[in-house]
PDB file of C-alpha atoms and ligand atoms in Angstrom:
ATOM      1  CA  UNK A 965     153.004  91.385 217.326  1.00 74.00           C
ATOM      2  CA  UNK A 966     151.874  94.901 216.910  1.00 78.00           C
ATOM      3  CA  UNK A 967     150.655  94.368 213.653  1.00 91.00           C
ATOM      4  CA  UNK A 968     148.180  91.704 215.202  1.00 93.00           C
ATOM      5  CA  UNK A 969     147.568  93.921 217.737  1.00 95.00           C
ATOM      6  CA  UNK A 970     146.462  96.859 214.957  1.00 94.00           C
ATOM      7  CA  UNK A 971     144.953  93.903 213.035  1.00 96.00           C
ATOM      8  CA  UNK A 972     142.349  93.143 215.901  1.00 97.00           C
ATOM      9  CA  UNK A 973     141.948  96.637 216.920  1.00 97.00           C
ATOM     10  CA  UNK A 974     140.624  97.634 213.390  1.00 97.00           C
ATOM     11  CA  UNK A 975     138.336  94.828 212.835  1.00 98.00           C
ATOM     12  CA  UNK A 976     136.472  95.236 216.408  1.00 98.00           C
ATOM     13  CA  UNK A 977     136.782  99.155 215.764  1.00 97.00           C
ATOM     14  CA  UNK A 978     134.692  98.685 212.183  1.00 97.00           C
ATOM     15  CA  UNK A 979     132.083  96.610 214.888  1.00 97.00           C
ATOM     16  CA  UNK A 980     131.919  98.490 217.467  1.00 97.00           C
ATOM     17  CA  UNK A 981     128.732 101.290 217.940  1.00 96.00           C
ATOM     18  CA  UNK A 982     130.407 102.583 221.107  1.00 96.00           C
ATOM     19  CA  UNK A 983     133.512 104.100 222.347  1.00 96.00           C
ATOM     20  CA  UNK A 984     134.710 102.780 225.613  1.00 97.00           C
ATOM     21  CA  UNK A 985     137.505 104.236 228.282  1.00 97.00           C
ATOM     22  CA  UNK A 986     137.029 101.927 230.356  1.00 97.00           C
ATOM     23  CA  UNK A 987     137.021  98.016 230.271  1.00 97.00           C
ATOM     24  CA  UNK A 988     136.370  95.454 233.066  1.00 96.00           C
ATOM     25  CA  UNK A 989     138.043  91.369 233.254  1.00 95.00           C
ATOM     26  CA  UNK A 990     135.788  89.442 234.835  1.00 91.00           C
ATOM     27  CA  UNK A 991     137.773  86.206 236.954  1.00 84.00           C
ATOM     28  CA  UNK A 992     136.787  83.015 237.485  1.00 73.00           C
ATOM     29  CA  UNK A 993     132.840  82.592 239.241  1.00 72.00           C
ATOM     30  CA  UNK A 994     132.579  86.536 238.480  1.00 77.00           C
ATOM     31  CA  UNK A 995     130.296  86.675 234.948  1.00 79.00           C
ATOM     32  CA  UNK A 996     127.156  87.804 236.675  1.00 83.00           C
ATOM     33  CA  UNK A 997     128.235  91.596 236.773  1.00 88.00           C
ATOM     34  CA  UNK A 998     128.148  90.819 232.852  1.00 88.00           C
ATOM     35  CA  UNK A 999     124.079  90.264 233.301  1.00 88.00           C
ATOM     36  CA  UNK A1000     123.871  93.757 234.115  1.00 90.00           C
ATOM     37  CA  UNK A1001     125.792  95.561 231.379  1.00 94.00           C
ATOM     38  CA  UNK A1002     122.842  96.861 229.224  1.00 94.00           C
ATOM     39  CA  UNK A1003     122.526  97.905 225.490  1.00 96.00           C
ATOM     40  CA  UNK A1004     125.476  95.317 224.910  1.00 96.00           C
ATOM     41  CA  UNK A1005     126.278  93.727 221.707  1.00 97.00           C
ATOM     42  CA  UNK A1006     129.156  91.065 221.916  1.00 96.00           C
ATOM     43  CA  UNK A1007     131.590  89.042 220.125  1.00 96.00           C
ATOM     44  CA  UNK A1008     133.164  85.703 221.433  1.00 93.00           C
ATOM     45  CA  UNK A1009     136.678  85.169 221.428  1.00 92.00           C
ATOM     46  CA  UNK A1010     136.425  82.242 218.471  1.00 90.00           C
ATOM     47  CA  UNK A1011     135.227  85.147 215.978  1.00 92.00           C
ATOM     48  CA  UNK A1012     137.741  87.571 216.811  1.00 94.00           C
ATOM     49  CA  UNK A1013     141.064  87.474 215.118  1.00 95.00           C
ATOM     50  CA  UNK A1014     144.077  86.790 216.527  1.00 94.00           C
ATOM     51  CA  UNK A1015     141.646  86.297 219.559  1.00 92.00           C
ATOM     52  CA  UNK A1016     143.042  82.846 221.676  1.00 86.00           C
ATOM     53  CA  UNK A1017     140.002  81.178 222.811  1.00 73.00           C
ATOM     54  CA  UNK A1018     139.491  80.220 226.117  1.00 59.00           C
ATOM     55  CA  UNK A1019     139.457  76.719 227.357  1.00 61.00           C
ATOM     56  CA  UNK A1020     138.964  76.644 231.152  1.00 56.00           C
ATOM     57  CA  UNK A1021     135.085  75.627 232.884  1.00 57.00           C
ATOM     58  CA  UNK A1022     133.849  78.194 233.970  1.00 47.00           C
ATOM     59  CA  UNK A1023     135.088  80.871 231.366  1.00 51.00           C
ATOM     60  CA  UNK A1024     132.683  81.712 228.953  1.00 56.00           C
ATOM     61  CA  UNK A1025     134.874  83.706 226.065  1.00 88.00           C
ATOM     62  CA  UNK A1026     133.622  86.730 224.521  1.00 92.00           C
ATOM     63  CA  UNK A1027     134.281  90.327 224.296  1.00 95.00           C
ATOM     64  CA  UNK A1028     130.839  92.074 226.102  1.00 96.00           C
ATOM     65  CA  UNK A1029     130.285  95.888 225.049  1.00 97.00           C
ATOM     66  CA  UNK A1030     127.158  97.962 226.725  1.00 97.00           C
ATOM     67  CA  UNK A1031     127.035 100.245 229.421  1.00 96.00           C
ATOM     68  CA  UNK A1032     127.461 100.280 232.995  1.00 95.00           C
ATOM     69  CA  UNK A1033     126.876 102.576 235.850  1.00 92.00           C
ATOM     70  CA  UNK A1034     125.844 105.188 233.252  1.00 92.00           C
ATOM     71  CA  UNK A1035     129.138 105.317 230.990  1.00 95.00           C
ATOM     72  CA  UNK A1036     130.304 103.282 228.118  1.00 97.00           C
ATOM     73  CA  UNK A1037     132.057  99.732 228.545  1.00 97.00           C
ATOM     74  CA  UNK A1038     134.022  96.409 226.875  1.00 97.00           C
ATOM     75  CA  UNK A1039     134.065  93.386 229.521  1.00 96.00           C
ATOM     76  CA  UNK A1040     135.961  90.678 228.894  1.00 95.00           C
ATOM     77  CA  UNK A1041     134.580  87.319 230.031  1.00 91.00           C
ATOM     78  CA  UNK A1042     137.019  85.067 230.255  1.00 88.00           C
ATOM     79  CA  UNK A1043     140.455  85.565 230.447  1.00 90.00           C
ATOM     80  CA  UNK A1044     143.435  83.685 229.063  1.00 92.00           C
ATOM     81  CA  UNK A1045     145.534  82.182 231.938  1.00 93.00           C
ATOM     82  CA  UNK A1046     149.603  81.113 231.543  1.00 95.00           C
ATOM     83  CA  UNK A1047     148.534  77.901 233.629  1.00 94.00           C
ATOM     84  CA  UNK A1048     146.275  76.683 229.686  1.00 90.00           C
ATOM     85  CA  UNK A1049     149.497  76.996 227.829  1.00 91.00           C
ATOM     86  CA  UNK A1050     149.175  80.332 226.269  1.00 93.00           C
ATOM     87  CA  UNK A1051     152.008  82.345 225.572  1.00 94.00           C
ATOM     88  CA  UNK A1052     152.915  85.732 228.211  1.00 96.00           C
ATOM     89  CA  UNK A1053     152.267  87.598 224.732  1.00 95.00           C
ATOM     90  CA  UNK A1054     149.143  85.692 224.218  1.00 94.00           C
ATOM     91  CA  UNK A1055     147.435  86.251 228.011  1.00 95.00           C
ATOM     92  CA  UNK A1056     147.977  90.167 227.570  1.00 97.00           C
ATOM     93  CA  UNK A1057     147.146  90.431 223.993  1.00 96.00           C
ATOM     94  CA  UNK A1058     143.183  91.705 225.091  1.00 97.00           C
ATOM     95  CA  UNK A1059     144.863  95.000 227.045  1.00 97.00           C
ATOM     96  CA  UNK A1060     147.224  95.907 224.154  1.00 97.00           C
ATOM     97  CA  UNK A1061     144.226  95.565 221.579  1.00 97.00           C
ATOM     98  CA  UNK A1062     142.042  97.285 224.567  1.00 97.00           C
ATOM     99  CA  UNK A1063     144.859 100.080 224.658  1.00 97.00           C
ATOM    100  CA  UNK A1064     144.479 100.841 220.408  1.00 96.00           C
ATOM    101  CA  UNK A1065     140.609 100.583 221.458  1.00 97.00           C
ATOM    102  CA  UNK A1066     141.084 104.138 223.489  1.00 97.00           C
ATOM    103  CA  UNK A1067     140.674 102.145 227.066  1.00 98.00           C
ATOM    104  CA  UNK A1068     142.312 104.162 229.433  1.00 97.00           C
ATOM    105  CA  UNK A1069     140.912 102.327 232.812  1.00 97.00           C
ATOM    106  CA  UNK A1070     140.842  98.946 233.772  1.00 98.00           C
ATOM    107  CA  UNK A1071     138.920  97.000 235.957  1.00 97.00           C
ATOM    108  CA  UNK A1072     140.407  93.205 237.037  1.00 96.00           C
ATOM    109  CA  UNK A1073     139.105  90.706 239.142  1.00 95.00           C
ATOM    110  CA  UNK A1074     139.839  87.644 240.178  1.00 94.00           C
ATOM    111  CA  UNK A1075     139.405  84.736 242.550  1.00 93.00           C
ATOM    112  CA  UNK A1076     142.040  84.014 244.883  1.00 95.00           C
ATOM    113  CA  UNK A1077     143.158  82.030 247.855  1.00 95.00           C
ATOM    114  CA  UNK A1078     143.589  83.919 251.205  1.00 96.00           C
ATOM    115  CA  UNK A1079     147.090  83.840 253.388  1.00 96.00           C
ATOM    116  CA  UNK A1080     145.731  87.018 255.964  1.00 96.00           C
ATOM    117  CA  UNK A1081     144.463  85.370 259.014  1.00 94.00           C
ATOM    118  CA  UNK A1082     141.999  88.294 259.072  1.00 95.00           C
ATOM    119  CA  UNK A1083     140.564  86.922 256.141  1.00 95.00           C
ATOM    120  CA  UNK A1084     137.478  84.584 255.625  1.00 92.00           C
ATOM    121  CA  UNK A1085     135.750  82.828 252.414  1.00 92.00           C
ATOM    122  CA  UNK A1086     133.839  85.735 250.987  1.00 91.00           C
ATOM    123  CA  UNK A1087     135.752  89.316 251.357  1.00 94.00           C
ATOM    124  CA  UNK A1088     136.179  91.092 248.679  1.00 95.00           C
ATOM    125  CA  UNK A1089     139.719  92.498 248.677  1.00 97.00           C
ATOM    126  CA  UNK A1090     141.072  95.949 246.755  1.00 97.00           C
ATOM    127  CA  UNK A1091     144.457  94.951 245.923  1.00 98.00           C
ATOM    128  CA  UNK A1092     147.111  97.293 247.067  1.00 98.00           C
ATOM    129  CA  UNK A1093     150.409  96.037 245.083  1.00 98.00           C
ATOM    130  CA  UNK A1094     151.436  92.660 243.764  1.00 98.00           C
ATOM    131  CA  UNK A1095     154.284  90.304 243.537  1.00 98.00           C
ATOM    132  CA  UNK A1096     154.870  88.839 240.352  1.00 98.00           C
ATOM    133  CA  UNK A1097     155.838  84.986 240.594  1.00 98.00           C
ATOM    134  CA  UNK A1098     155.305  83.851 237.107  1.00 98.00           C
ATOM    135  CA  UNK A1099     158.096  82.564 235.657  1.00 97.00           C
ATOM    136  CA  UNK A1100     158.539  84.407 232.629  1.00 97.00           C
ATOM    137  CA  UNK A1101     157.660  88.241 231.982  1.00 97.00           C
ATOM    138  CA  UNK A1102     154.850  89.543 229.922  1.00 97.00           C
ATOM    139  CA  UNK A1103     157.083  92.071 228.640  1.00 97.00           C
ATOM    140  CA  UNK A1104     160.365  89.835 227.985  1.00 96.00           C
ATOM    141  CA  UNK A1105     161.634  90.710 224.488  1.00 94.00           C
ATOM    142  CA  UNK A1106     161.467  93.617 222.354  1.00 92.00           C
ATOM    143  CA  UNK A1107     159.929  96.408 223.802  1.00 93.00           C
ATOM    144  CA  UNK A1108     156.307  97.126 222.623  1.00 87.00           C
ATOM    145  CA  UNK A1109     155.283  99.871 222.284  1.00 81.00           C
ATOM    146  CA  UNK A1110     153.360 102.419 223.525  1.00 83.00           C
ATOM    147  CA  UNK A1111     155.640 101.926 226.942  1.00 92.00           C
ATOM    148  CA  UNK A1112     158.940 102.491 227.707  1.00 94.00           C
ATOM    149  CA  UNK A1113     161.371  99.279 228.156  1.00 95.00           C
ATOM    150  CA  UNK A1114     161.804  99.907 232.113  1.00 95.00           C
ATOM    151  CA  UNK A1115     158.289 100.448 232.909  1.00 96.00           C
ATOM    152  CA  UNK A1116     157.524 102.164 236.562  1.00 95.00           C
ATOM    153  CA  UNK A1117     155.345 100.134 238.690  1.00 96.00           C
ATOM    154  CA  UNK A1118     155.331 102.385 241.632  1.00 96.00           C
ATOM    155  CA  UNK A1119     151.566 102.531 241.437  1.00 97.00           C
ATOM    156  CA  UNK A1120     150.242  99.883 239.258  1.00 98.00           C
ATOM    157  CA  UNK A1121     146.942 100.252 241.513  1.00 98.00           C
ATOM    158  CA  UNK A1122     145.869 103.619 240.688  1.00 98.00           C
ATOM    159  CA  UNK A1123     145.320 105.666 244.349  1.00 98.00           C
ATOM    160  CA  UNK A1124     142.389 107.098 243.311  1.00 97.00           C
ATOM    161  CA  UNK A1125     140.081 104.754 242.299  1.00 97.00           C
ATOM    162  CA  UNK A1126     141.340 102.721 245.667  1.00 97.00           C
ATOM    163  CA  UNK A1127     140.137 105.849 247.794  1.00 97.00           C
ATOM    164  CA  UNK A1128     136.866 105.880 245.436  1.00 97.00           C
ATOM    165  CA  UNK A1129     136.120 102.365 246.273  1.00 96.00           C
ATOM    166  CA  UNK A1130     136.861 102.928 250.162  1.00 97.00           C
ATOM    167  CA  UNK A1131     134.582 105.736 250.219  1.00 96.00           C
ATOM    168  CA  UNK A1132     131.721 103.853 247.981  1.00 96.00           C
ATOM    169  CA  UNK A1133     131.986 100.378 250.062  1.00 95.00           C
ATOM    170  CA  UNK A1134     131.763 102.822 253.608  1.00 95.00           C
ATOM    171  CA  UNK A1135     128.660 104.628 252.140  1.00 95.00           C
ATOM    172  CA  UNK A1136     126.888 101.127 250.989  1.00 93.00           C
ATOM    173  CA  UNK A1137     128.098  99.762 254.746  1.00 93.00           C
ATOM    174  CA  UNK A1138     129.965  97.220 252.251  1.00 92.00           C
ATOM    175  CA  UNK A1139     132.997  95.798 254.450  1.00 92.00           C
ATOM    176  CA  UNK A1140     136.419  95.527 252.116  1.00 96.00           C
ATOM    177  CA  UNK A1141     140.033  94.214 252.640  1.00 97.00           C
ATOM    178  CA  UNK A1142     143.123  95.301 250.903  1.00 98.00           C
ATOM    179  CA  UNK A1143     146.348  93.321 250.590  1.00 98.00           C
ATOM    180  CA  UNK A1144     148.898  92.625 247.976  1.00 98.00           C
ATOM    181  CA  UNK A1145     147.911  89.466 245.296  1.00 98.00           C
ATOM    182  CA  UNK A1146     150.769  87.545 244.645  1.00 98.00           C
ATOM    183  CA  UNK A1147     150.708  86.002 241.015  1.00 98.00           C
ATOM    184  CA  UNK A1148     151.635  82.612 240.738  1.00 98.00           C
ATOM    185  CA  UNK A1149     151.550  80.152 237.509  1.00 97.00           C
ATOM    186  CA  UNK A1150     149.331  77.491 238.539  1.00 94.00           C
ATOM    187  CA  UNK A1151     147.471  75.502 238.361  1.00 96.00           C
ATOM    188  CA  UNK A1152     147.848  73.268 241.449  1.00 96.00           C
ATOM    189  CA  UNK A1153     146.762  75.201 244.348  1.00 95.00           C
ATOM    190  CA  UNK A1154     149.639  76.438 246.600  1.00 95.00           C
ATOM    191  CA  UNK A1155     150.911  73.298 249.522  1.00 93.00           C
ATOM    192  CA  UNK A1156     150.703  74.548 252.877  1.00 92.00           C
ATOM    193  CA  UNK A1157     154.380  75.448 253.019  1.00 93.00           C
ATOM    194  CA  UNK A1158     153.647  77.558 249.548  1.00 95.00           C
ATOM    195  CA  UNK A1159     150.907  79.326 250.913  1.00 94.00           C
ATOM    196  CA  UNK A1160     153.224  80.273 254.421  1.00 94.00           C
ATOM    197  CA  UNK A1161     156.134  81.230 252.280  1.00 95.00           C
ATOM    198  CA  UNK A1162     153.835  83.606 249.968  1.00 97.00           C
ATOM    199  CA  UNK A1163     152.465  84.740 253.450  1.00 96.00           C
ATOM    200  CA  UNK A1164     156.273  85.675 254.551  1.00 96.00           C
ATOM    201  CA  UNK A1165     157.008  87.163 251.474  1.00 97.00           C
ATOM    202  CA  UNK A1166     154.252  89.617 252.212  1.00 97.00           C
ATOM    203  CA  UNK A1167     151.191  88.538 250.251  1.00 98.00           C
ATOM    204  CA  UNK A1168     147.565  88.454 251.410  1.00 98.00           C
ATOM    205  CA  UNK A1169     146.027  86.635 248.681  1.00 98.00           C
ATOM    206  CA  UNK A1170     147.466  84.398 245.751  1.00 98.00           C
ATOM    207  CA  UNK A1171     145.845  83.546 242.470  1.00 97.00           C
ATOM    208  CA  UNK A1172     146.725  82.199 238.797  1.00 97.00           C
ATOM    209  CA  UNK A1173     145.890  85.768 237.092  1.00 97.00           C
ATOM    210  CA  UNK A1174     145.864  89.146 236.816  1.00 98.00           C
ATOM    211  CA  UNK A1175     149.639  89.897 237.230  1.00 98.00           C
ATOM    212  CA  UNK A1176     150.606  89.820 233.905  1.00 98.00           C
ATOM    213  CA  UNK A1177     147.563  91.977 232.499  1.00 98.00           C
ATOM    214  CA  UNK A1178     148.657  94.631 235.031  1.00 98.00           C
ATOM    215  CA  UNK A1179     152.005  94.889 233.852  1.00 98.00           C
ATOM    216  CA  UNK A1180     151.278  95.224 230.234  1.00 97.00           C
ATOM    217  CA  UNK A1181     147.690  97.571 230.940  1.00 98.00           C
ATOM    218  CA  UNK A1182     150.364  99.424 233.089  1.00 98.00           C
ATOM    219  CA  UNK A1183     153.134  99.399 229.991  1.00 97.00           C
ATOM    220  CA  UNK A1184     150.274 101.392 227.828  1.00 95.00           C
ATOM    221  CA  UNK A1185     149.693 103.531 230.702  1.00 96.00           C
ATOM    222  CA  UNK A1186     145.963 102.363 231.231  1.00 97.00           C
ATOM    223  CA  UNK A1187     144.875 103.123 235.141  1.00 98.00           C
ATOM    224  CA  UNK A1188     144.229 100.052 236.728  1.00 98.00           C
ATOM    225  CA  UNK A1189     141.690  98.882 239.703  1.00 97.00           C
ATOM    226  CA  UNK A1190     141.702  95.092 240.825  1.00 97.00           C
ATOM    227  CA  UNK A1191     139.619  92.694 243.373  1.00 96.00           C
ATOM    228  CA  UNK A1192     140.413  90.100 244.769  1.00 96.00           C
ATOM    229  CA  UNK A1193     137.113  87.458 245.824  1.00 94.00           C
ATOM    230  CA  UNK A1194     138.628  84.926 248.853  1.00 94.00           C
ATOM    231  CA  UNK A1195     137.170  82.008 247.713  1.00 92.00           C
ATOM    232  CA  UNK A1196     139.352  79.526 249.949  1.00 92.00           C
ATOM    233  CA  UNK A1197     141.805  79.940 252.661  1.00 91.00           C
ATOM    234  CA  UNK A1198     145.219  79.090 252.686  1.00 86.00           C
ATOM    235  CA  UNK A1199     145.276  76.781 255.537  1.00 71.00           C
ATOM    236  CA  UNK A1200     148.983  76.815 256.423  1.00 68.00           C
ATOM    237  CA  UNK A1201     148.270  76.179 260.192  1.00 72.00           C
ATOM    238  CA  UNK A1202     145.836  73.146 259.444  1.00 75.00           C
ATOM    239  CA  UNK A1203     145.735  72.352 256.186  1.00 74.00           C
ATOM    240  CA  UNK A1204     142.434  72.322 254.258  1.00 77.00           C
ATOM    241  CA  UNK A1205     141.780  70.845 250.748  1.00 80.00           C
ATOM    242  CA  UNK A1206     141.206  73.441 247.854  1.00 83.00           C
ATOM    243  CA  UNK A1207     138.751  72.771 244.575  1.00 83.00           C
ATOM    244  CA  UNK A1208     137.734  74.425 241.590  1.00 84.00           C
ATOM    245  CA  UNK A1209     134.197  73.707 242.719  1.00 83.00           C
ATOM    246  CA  UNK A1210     134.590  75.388 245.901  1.00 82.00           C
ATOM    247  CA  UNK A1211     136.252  78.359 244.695  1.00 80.00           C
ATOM    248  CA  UNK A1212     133.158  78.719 241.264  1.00 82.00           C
ATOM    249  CA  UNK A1213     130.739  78.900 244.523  1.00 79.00           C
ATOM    250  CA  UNK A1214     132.702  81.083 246.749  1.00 78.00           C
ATOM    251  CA  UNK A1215     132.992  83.859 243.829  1.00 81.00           C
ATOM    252  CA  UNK A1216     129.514  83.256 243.035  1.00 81.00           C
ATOM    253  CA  UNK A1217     128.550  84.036 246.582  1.00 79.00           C
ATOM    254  CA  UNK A1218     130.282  87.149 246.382  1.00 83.00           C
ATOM    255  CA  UNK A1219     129.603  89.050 243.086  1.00 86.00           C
ATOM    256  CA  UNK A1220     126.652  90.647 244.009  1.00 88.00           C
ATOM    257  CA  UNK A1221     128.626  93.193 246.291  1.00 90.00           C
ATOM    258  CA  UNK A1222     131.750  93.225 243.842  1.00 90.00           C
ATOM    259  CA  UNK A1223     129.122  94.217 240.934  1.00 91.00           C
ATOM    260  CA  UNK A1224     128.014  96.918 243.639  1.00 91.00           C
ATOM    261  CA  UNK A1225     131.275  98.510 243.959  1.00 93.00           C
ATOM    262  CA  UNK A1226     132.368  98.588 240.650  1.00 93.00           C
ATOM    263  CA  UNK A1227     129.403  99.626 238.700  1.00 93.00           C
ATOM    264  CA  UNK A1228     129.250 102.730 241.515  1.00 95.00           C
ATOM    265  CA  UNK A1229     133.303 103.021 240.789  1.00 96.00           C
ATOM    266  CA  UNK A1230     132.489 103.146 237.020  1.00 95.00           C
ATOM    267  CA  UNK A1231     129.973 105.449 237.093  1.00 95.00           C
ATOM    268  CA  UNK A1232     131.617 108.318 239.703  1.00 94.00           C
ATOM    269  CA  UNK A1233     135.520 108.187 237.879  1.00 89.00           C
TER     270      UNK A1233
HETATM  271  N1  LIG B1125     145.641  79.634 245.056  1.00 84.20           N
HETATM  272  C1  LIG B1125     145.851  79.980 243.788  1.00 84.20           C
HETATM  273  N2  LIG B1125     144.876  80.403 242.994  1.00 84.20           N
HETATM  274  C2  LIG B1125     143.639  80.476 243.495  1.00 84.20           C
HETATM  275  C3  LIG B1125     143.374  80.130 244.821  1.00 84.20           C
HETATM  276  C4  LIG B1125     144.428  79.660 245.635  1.00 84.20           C
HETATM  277  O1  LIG B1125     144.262  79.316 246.820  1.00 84.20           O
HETATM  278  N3  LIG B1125     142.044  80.314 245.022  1.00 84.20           N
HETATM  279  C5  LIG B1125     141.535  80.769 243.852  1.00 84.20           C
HETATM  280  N4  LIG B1125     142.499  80.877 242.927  1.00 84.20           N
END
């Protein structure tokens, strides 16, 4: 594993004309913020090695380097979910490789399904914490390193950039939520009864992502920021039919304001 890891990180290293710290995952419906990266030269996931390629509509598949909000960046378009059949070790092989790249901040986003009753279709929302309801561990066997083998995840949503992004969306009169995402394996959308338990449990919003590639950005000690979009709402009180469609055009909706806040994030941290 780590020599893959090394493997990938040299070959994109003897590529690469910049020198990134900071790297962004853009979720489903969420590529546009990609448009405005400039100076980028990019590599799609089928040339990379050890690279899985993506496989999901709506998931283009390529590595994105350029700059944004003044500084230096690698976007990933397109992630790798559990839900296609890849491997824990496979869906969190981009951070470790990002990691040997010398990213030490990460930017996630993702499209999710809202359980707040404050909530609507639209809101962008800075996730606070998460619960982690996959069924198997991105960091189950031997220990990789850089991390230790009991990593802390007292703050895997780094305080600071949350306060940043509070004080950017006030400024811009942008309107935010925060809540805990809940990480679940997919890919059928959550039954009413689901989305009330997640609700109990203490979740806001619930998605097929971005859990695991916390934990392991977190394991190498890479500072991590995360969005959620609501691009449906959990309907646990009358239920309401979920599609991929709906949620594509939901995200779509909203990533003018999510490129807002975290090109401004980008270029104050
Ligand atoms: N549940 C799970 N994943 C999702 C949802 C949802 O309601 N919406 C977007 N991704």
């Amino acid at each position: 594993m780590y020599t893959k890891i090394q493997e990938t990180a040299s070959w994109l290293r003897e590529r690469m004309t910049t020198s990134p710290k900071t790297a962004i995952i853009l979720g489903t419906g969420l590529g546009q913020l990609a448009s405005e990266i400039t100076d980028t030269y990019e590599f799609p996931y089928e040339q990379i090695p050890n690279f899985p390629v993506s496989t999901v509509e709506g998931h283009a598949g390529k590595l994105i380097f350029g700059k944004l909000g003044g500084k230096d960046i690698m976007a990933m378009e397109g992630r790798f979910h559990f839900y296609e059949g890849y491997s824990m070790k496979e869906v969190t092989f981009p951070e470790r490789v990002m990691y040997e790249l010398g990213i030490r901040t990460l930017f996630v986003s993702n499209a999710a399904g809202g359980m707040n009753p404050k909530f609507k279709i639209g809101d962008l929302m800075i996730i606070n914490d998460h619960i982690n309801f996959f069924p198997e561990h991105p960091l189950r066997g031997k220990n990789c390193p850089p991390g230790p083998r009991f990593p802390d995840m007292h703050e895997a949503y780094d305080h600071e950039l949350i306060a940043l992004a509070d004080k950017i969306a006030e400024e811009k009169g942008i309107s935010v939520q925060h809540g805990v995402y809940v990480g679940v394996q997919g890919p059928t959308f959550e039954t009413p009864a689901e989305y009330r338990m997640y609700r109990l449990l203490g979740g806001d919003a619930v998605g097929m992502s971005t859990v695991p590639e916390v934990i392991v950005a977190r394991h190498c000690g890479i500072k991590v920021f995360g969005v959620s979009i609501i691009t449906d709402l959990g309907g646990f009180d009358t239920p309401v039919e979920v599609s991929h469609e709906e949620v594509q055009k939901a995200a779509n909706a909203a990533q003018p304001v999510m490129t807002e806040i975290m090109r401004e994030i980008i270029r104050r941290s």
